[in-house]
Tab-separated table of C-alpha atoms in Angstrom:
chain	number	residue	atom	x	y	z
A	15	UNK	CA	7.617	28.021	27.659
A	16	UNK	CA	6.895	27.939	31.394
A	17	UNK	CA	5.708	31.183	32.979
A	18	UNK	CA	7.870	32.144	35.934
A	19	UNK	CA	5.196	34.217	37.681
A	20	UNK	CA	1.790	32.818	38.556
A	21	UNK	CA	-1.225	34.763	37.324
A	22	UNK	CA	-4.135	35.256	39.720
A	23	UNK	CA	-7.293	36.387	37.915
A	24	UNK	CA	-10.390	38.003	39.390
A	25	UNK	CA	-13.505	37.788	37.214
A	26	UNK	CA	-16.031	40.363	38.367
A	27	UNK	CA	-14.888	43.011	40.853
A	28	UNK	CA	-17.733	42.832	43.343
A	29	UNK	CA	-17.744	43.040	47.142
A	30	UNK	CA	-15.393	40.056	47.637
A	31	UNK	CA	-12.926	40.363	44.779
A	32	UNK	CA	-12.480	44.093	45.303
A	33	UNK	CA	-11.109	43.299	48.775
A	34	UNK	CA	-8.365	41.202	47.161
A	35	UNK	CA	-7.550	44.045	44.774
A	36	UNK	CA	-7.240	46.521	47.637
A	37	UNK	CA	-5.079	44.202	49.747
A	38	UNK	CA	-2.869	43.500	46.744
A	39	UNK	CA	-2.126	47.220	46.514
A	40	UNK	CA	-0.910	47.085	50.123
A	41	UNK	CA	0.963	43.768	50.079
A	42	UNK	CA	1.088	41.846	46.773
A	43	UNK	CA	1.613	38.102	46.786
A	44	UNK	CA	5.281	37.427	45.881
A	45	UNK	CA	5.911	35.737	42.569
A	46	UNK	CA	2.442	36.520	41.233
A	47	UNK	CA	0.704	38.932	38.899
A	48	UNK	CA	-2.900	40.042	39.313
A	49	UNK	CA	-5.365	40.417	36.451
A	50	UNK	CA	-8.857	41.865	36.931
A	51	UNK	CA	-11.690	41.194	34.499
A	52	UNK	CA	-14.816	43.330	34.542
A	53	UNK	CA	-17.676	44.199	32.227
A	54	UNK	CA	-17.733	47.726	33.639
A	55	UNK	CA	-15.009	50.282	34.492
A	56	UNK	CA	-16.521	50.890	37.935
A	57	UNK	CA	-17.790	48.765	40.802
A	58	UNK	CA	-21.044	49.899	42.410
A	59	UNK	CA	-21.599	49.491	46.135
A	60	UNK	CA	-25.131	48.129	46.474
A	61	UNK	CA	-25.627	49.549	49.964
A	62	UNK	CA	-25.542	53.122	48.656
A	63	UNK	CA	-27.503	52.648	45.434
A	64	UNK	CA	-30.984	53.312	46.921
A	65	UNK	CA	-29.681	56.452	48.640
A	66	UNK	CA	-28.200	57.659	45.379
A	67	UNK	CA	-31.575	57.063	43.732
A	68	UNK	CA	-33.156	59.197	46.477
A	69	UNK	CA	-30.632	61.969	45.665
A	70	UNK	CA	-29.008	61.646	49.104
A	71	UNK	CA	-25.576	60.952	47.578
A	72	UNK	CA	-23.787	61.986	44.409
A	73	UNK	CA	-23.406	59.195	41.863
A	74	UNK	CA	-19.624	58.963	42.245
A	75	UNK	CA	-19.913	58.445	46.018
A	76	UNK	CA	-21.186	54.875	45.506
A	77	UNK	CA	-18.682	53.960	42.777
A	78	UNK	CA	-15.166	52.523	42.889
A	79	UNK	CA	-12.973	53.426	39.925
A	80	UNK	CA	-11.429	50.094	38.939
A	81	UNK	CA	-8.734	51.520	36.689
A	82	UNK	CA	-7.438	53.731	39.487
A	83	UNK	CA	-7.551	50.897	42.028
A	84	UNK	CA	-5.878	48.477	39.604
A	85	UNK	CA	-3.151	51.025	38.896
A	86	UNK	CA	-2.420	51.380	42.601
A	87	UNK	CA	-2.198	47.600	42.871
A	88	UNK	CA	-0.025	47.219	39.777
A	89	UNK	CA	-2.711	44.941	38.353
A	90	UNK	CA	-3.932	44.571	34.775
A	91	UNK	CA	-7.575	45.483	34.100
A	92	UNK	CA	-9.420	43.842	31.203
A	93	UNK	CA	-12.854	45.199	30.277
A	94	UNK	CA	-14.424	42.294	28.397
A	95	UNK	CA	-17.117	39.604	28.502
A	96	UNK	CA	-16.043	36.111	29.567
A	97	UNK	CA	-17.156	33.388	27.181
A	98	UNK	CA	-15.777	30.223	28.776
A	99	UNK	CA	-13.008	28.386	30.624
A	100	UNK	CA	-10.583	25.700	29.505
A	101	UNK	CA	-9.656	23.816	32.657
A	102	UNK	CA	-7.093	21.640	30.888
A	103	UNK	CA	-5.017	24.525	29.530
A	104	UNK	CA	-5.897	26.945	32.334
A	105	UNK	CA	-7.272	29.609	30.002
A	106	UNK	CA	-10.120	32.110	30.119
A	107	UNK	CA	-11.847	32.830	26.817
A	108	UNK	CA	-13.628	36.069	25.916
A	109	UNK	CA	-16.075	37.148	23.258
A	110	UNK	CA	-14.227	40.427	22.693
A	111	UNK	CA	-10.625	39.890	23.894
A	112	UNK	CA	-7.840	37.404	23.371
A	113	UNK	CA	-7.672	34.470	25.796
A	114	UNK	CA	-5.534	34.721	28.928
A	115	UNK	CA	-3.946	32.075	31.154
A	116	UNK	CA	-4.606	31.699	34.861
A	117	UNK	CA	-3.021	29.766	37.699
A	118	UNK	CA	-5.655	30.702	40.267
A	119	UNK	CA	-9.034	32.247	39.633
A	120	UNK	CA	-11.805	33.876	41.665
A	121	UNK	CA	-15.250	34.284	40.130
A	122	UNK	CA	-17.372	37.016	41.671
A	123	UNK	CA	-19.835	38.082	38.995
A	124	UNK	CA	-22.811	38.520	41.328
A	125	UNK	CA	-26.368	37.606	40.371
A	126	UNK	CA	-29.347	38.814	38.369
A	127	UNK	CA	-32.983	39.146	39.485
A	128	UNK	CA	-34.825	35.893	38.883
A	129	UNK	CA	-37.331	35.688	36.041
A	130	UNK	CA	-36.508	38.967	34.317
A	131	UNK	CA	-35.342	37.373	31.060
A	132	UNK	CA	-38.748	35.944	30.182
A	133	UNK	CA	-40.045	39.543	30.079
A	134	UNK	CA	-36.972	41.132	28.464
A	135	UNK	CA	-38.960	41.943	25.318
A	136	UNK	CA	-40.958	44.537	27.255
A	137	UNK	CA	-40.012	48.150	26.589
A	138	UNK	CA	-40.997	49.183	30.117
A	139	UNK	CA	-38.999	46.547	32.009
A	140	UNK	CA	-36.041	47.822	34.065
A	141	UNK	CA	-34.135	45.032	35.877
A	142	UNK	CA	-32.290	46.248	38.992
A	143	UNK	CA	-29.079	44.649	37.748
A	144	UNK	CA	-26.523	45.289	36.525
A	145	UNK	CA	-26.323	47.898	39.278
A	146	UNK	CA	-23.650	49.886	37.435
A	147	UNK	CA	-26.235	51.051	34.906
A	148	UNK	CA	-29.496	50.943	36.885
A	149	UNK	CA	-29.832	54.653	37.633
A	150	UNK	CA	-29.078	55.664	34.048
A	151	UNK	CA	-31.443	53.069	32.588
A	152	UNK	CA	-34.216	54.009	34.992
A	153	UNK	CA	-33.768	57.745	34.461
A	154	UNK	CA	-33.733	57.345	30.669
A	155	UNK	CA	-36.913	55.281	30.809
A	156	UNK	CA	-38.758	57.694	33.104
A	157	UNK	CA	-37.821	60.653	30.911
A	158	UNK	CA	-38.888	58.818	27.759
A	159	UNK	CA	-42.306	57.965	29.211
A	160	UNK	CA	-42.960	61.291	30.920
A	161	UNK	CA	-46.149	62.931	29.662
A	162	UNK	CA	-47.531	66.375	30.578
A	163	UNK	CA	-50.108	66.215	33.379
A	164	UNK	CA	-49.605	62.440	33.594
A	165	UNK	CA	-47.937	61.198	36.809
A	166	UNK	CA	-45.765	58.111	36.513
A	167	UNK	CA	-47.241	54.758	37.493
A	168	UNK	CA	-44.446	52.421	38.565
A	169	UNK	CA	-44.691	48.738	39.471
A	170	UNK	CA	-41.909	47.118	41.469
A	171	UNK	CA	-41.841	43.338	41.191
A	172	UNK	CA	-40.246	41.844	44.293
A	173	UNK	CA	-41.149	42.556	47.893
A	174	UNK	CA	-37.771	41.924	49.496
A	175	UNK	CA	-35.373	44.479	50.932
A	176	UNK	CA	-34.284	45.657	47.471
A	177	UNK	CA	-37.852	46.259	46.275
A	178	UNK	CA	-38.787	48.108	49.472
A	179	UNK	CA	-35.729	50.372	49.403
A	180	UNK	CA	-36.196	51.179	45.720
A	181	UNK	CA	-39.891	51.957	46.250
A	182	UNK	CA	-39.198	54.352	49.123
A	183	UNK	CA	-36.175	55.994	47.506
A	184	UNK	CA	-37.810	56.350	44.081
A	185	UNK	CA	-40.762	58.058	45.725
A	186	UNK	CA	-38.333	60.456	47.421
A	187	UNK	CA	-36.704	61.162	44.046
A	188	UNK	CA	-40.112	61.997	42.552
A	189	UNK	CA	-40.857	64.330	45.465
A	190	UNK	CA	-37.487	66.075	45.175
A	191	UNK	CA	-37.928	66.641	41.454
A	192	UNK	CA	-41.604	67.653	41.599
A	193	UNK	CA	-43.439	67.762	44.952
A	194	UNK	CA	-46.804	67.905	43.165
A	195	UNK	CA	-46.144	65.141	40.632
A	196	UNK	CA	-48.570	62.623	42.174
A	197	UNK	CA	-46.680	59.623	40.833
A	198	UNK	CA	-47.729	56.233	42.233
A	199	UNK	CA	-45.643	53.194	43.159
A	200	UNK	CA	-46.932	49.670	43.802
A	201	UNK	CA	-44.998	46.631	45.025
A	202	UNK	CA	-45.981	43.189	43.709
A	203	UNK	CA	-44.843	40.122	45.622
A	204	UNK	CA	-45.779	36.466	45.367
A	205	UNK	CA	-45.313	36.155	49.126
A	206	UNK	CA	-47.898	36.736	51.820
A	207	UNK	CA	-46.368	40.108	52.669
A	208	UNK	CA	-43.433	42.362	51.906
A	209	UNK	CA	-40.067	41.889	53.636
A	210	UNK	CA	-40.192	38.096	53.806
A	211	UNK	CA	-37.340	36.812	55.948
A	212	UNK	CA	-37.432	39.693	58.408
A	213	UNK	CA	-38.949	39.482	61.888
A	214	UNK	CA	-42.699	39.842	62.377
A	215	UNK	CA	-42.113	43.117	64.182
A	216	UNK	CA	-40.031	44.485	61.292
A	217	UNK	CA	-42.619	43.334	58.747
A	218	UNK	CA	-45.380	45.178	60.606
A	219	UNK	CA	-43.249	48.321	60.824
A	220	UNK	CA	-42.371	48.186	57.125
A	221	UNK	CA	-46.005	47.643	56.140
A	222	UNK	CA	-46.981	50.680	58.219
A	223	UNK	CA	-44.243	52.814	56.638
A	224	UNK	CA	-45.313	51.838	53.127
A	225	UNK	CA	-49.001	52.429	53.889
A	226	UNK	CA	-48.255	55.847	55.374
A	227	UNK	CA	-46.230	56.731	52.286
A	228	UNK	CA	-49.038	55.616	49.976
A	229	UNK	CA	-46.994	52.768	48.480
A	230	UNK	CA	-49.376	49.858	47.891
A	231	UNK	CA	-48.234	46.277	48.477
A	232	UNK	CA	-49.924	43.654	46.296
A	233	UNK	CA	-49.178	40.550	48.342
A	234	UNK	CA	-49.826	37.127	46.847
A	235	UNK	CA	-49.882	38.579	43.336
A	236	UNK	CA	-47.271	36.941	41.141
A	237	UNK	CA	-46.565	38.834	37.913
A	238	UNK	CA	-46.629	36.422	34.961
A	239	UNK	CA	-46.606	38.819	32.010
A	240	UNK	CA	-45.030	42.203	31.332
A	241	UNK	CA	-46.125	43.968	28.169
A	242	UNK	CA	-45.255	47.433	26.885
A	243	UNK	CA	-48.006	49.228	28.798
A	244	UNK	CA	-49.403	46.697	31.295
A	245	UNK	CA	-48.697	43.712	33.499
A	246	UNK	CA	-50.742	40.573	34.147
A	247	UNK	CA	-50.823	38.783	37.507
A	248	UNK	CA	-51.406	35.085	38.100
A	249	UNK	CA	-55.100	35.638	38.835
A	250	UNK	CA	-55.566	37.088	35.336
A	251	UNK	CA	-55.818	40.761	36.294
A	252	UNK	CA	-54.247	43.266	33.903
A	253	UNK	CA	-53.014	46.630	35.188
A	254	UNK	CA	-51.548	49.636	33.392
A	255	UNK	CA	-48.080	50.985	34.248
A	256	UNK	CA	-45.410	53.167	32.682
A	257	UNK	CA	-42.443	51.376	34.214
A	258	UNK	CA	-41.792	47.959	35.778
A	259	UNK	CA	-38.726	47.649	37.997
A	260	UNK	CA	-37.773	43.979	38.379
A	261	UNK	CA	-36.280	43.416	41.850
A	262	UNK	CA	-36.876	39.743	42.579
A	263	UNK	CA	-34.557	37.295	44.343
A	264	UNK	CA	-31.183	36.213	43.016
A	265	UNK	CA	-30.688	34.054	39.923
A	266	UNK	CA	-27.362	33.128	38.292
A	267	UNK	CA	-26.083	35.400	35.517
A	268	UNK	CA	-25.849	33.715	32.123
A	269	UNK	CA	-22.039	33.657	32.159
A	270	UNK	CA	-21.969	30.980	34.884
A	271	UNK	CA	-23.517	28.416	32.526
A	272	UNK	CA	-20.646	29.025	30.084
A	273	UNK	CA	-17.872	28.109	32.513
A	274	UNK	CA	-18.404	24.340	32.672
A	275	UNK	CA	-18.192	24.227	36.472
A	276	UNK	CA	-20.397	22.181	38.802
A	277	UNK	CA	-23.390	24.156	40.080
A	278	UNK	CA	-26.032	23.866	42.765
A	279	UNK	CA	-29.689	23.199	41.969
A	280	UNK	CA	-30.239	26.886	41.149
A	281	UNK	CA	-27.306	27.290	38.759
A	282	UNK	CA	-24.811	29.004	41.078
A	283	UNK	CA	-21.292	27.585	41.235
A	284	UNK	CA	-20.972	24.862	43.876
A	285	UNK	CA	-18.120	25.371	46.345
A	286	UNK	CA	-16.621	23.930	49.513
A	287	UNK	CA	-16.376	25.989	52.703
A	288	UNK	CA	-12.933	27.224	51.595
A	289	UNK	CA	-14.778	28.933	48.685
A	290	UNK	CA	-13.055	26.609	46.180
A	291	UNK	CA	-15.226	25.213	43.416
A	292	UNK	CA	-16.029	21.517	43.590
A	293	UNK	CA	-14.844	21.199	39.972
A	294	UNK	CA	-11.334	22.619	40.338
A	295	UNK	CA	-9.413	23.587	43.495
A	296	UNK	CA	-7.608	26.373	41.609
A	297	UNK	CA	-10.886	28.192	41.123
A	298	UNK	CA	-12.880	30.060	43.763
A	299	UNK	CA	-16.462	31.303	43.462
A	300	UNK	CA	-17.505	34.073	45.844
A	301	UNK	CA	-20.401	36.336	46.727
A	302	UNK	CA	-23.684	35.620	44.982
A	303	UNK	CA	-21.915	33.646	42.235
A	304	UNK	CA	-21.014	30.767	44.560
A	305	UNK	CA	-22.920	28.528	46.948
A	306	UNK	CA	-21.242	26.684	49.791
A	307	UNK	CA	-23.039	23.397	49.333
A	308	UNK	CA	-22.606	22.239	52.942
A	309	UNK	CA	-23.897	25.515	54.423
A	310	UNK	CA	-25.752	27.638	51.862
A	311	UNK	CA	-26.578	31.191	52.922
A	312	UNK	CA	-28.862	33.871	51.480
A	313	UNK	CA	-27.579	35.866	48.521
A	314	UNK	CA	-26.813	39.042	50.461
A	315	UNK	CA	-24.015	41.575	50.200
A	316	UNK	CA	-22.953	41.128	53.811
A	317	UNK	CA	-21.786	37.572	53.099
A	318	UNK	CA	-19.839	38.704	50.040
A	319	UNK	CA	-18.098	41.403	52.089
A	320	UNK	CA	-17.166	38.959	54.842
A	321	UNK	CA	-15.767	36.459	52.370
A	322	UNK	CA	-13.128	38.998	51.314
A	323	UNK	CA	-10.551	38.275	54.032
A	324	UNK	CA	-11.085	34.503	53.641
A	325	UNK	CA	-10.516	34.656	49.889
A	326	UNK	CA	-7.430	36.842	50.307
A	327	UNK	CA	-5.909	34.430	52.831
A	328	UNK	CA	-6.742	31.392	50.710
A	329	UNK	CA	-5.278	32.770	47.498
A	330	UNK	CA	-2.026	33.512	49.306
A	331	UNK	CA	-2.151	30.101	50.978
A	332	UNK	CA	-2.639	28.329	47.645
A	333	UNK	CA	0.452	30.030	46.206
A	334	UNK	CA	2.516	29.317	49.318
A	335	UNK	CA	1.056	25.821	49.848
A	336	UNK	CA	-0.253	26.564	53.320
A	337	UNK	CA	-3.547	25.505	54.960
A	338	UNK	CA	-6.682	27.277	53.796
A	339	UNK	CA	-9.325	28.914	56.003
A	340	UNK	CA	-12.998	27.989	55.992
A	341	UNK	CA	-15.808	30.522	55.664
A	342	UNK	CA	-18.544	30.120	58.270
A	343	UNK	CA	-21.565	32.296	57.407
A	344	UNK	CA	-23.200	33.864	60.442
A	345	UNK	CA	-26.821	32.995	61.137
A	346	UNK	CA	-27.953	36.604	61.530
A	347	UNK	CA	-26.655	40.028	60.649
A	348	UNK	CA	-27.498	43.688	60.956
A	349	UNK	CA	-30.102	44.747	58.393
A	350	UNK	CA	-30.694	48.427	57.620
A	351	UNK	CA	-33.203	49.510	54.947
A	352	UNK	CA	-33.073	53.066	53.620
A	353	UNK	CA	-36.618	54.470	53.578
A	354	UNK	CA	-35.591	57.513	51.540
A	355	UNK	CA	-36.826	60.145	54.003
A	356	UNK	CA	-33.664	60.636	56.040
A	357	UNK	CA	-34.551	57.600	58.141
A	358	UNK	CA	-33.840	53.886	57.914
A	359	UNK	CA	-35.346	50.739	59.374
A	360	UNK	CA	-32.858	48.721	61.433
A	361	UNK	CA	-33.225	45.125	62.521
A	362	UNK	CA	-30.722	43.265	64.643
A	363	UNK	CA	-31.812	40.284	66.702
A	364	UNK	CA	-34.892	41.316	68.680
A	365	UNK	CA	-34.374	45.032	67.969
A	366	UNK	CA	-36.373	46.867	65.317
A	367	UNK	CA	-36.153	50.641	64.945
A	368	UNK	CA	-37.077	53.222	62.328
A	369	UNK	CA	-35.323	56.508	62.953
A	370	UNK	CA	-32.862	59.099	61.672
A	371	UNK	CA	-30.059	57.607	63.769
A	372	UNK	CA	-30.485	54.336	61.880
A	373	UNK	CA	-29.924	56.152	58.581
A	374	UNK	CA	-26.921	57.979	60.067
A	375	UNK	CA	-25.427	54.661	61.154
A	376	UNK	CA	-26.055	53.108	57.735
A	377	UNK	CA	-24.489	56.076	55.969
A	378	UNK	CA	-21.419	55.932	58.202
A	379	UNK	CA	-20.972	52.194	57.579
A	380	UNK	CA	-21.475	52.499	53.816
A	381	UNK	CA	-19.262	55.539	53.286
A	382	UNK	CA	-16.483	54.055	55.402
A	383	UNK	CA	-16.571	50.856	53.323
A	384	UNK	CA	-16.478	52.605	49.942
A	385	UNK	CA	-13.847	55.131	51.031
A	386	UNK	CA	-11.388	52.292	51.709
A	387	UNK	CA	-11.384	51.540	47.975
A	388	UNK	CA	-11.622	55.080	46.657
A	389	UNK	CA	-8.648	56.565	48.500
């Protein structure tokens, strides 16, 4: 029996796919149904997660309720774990749900921090992803390890923007909860300094902020072992901690290896500049999950957000057999890091600033983005 309506499926409702879901609510593609697949009932906006950790926002301010958004779009929502694809029959298989058919598919399952799995046996390891559960997992761990008259000692592995924001915002959380707690936070990075990839001026400013806040940066110290009470760095030093937050660079989530699609050298799905996978033109891979082989860009949320309109156009174009658009990643973009103290560090081109107005701008941008999907 031939299906009369084509089924468009979104796997993972991250920054790119959620744009399609919102636009579908406004103007659905004729002759098509939309099915959304997610492991979690909410989508978490990464830009507001550090601020929520710092108790600057309520938890629900950074979340998008997928059931509500899917209802407004007239879309089906399946909460299940994908277990594979059958490209010949056009089916998606699950470990905990019956298989479904697709005509067009967009995969936007994000990424995981690299290297965390080899330390997953550790009882004090807290990977930053999945973001939907980070705050609960971290809070549960901190409460479980809290001892009277014993301040927390926290190690953050990863000296990029995520590690820096979490360090600053976690410190603010500690201060809000107990100004006299004396908890310590240290950042471990294999690089020569924190904030690799930012301008020299921004790096110097960030290093000064961290030093002033008493957050130590252990540059050139790669963590090779995480136990239940200590970590070991590449030079053989062992140090005691209560909690290790793993915030390294992006690595592919395990589900991508189950899909049977061509990948890049790092395991992310290989795509053309139209965001279509090189394995099958019916399938798109977006955000962190995909890599445009001809013009790879960093795994950053800004690229995922900007792919949204391209994906939406291309899905409609595929159905209507019209030309597709190409995604051209910009070479630079506005970077704003929340330092947890009512200020943020902003970098754009030659400009670097650390001020309250930077945090105000970031908050306005973030809240405006999330509100478009909440209302």
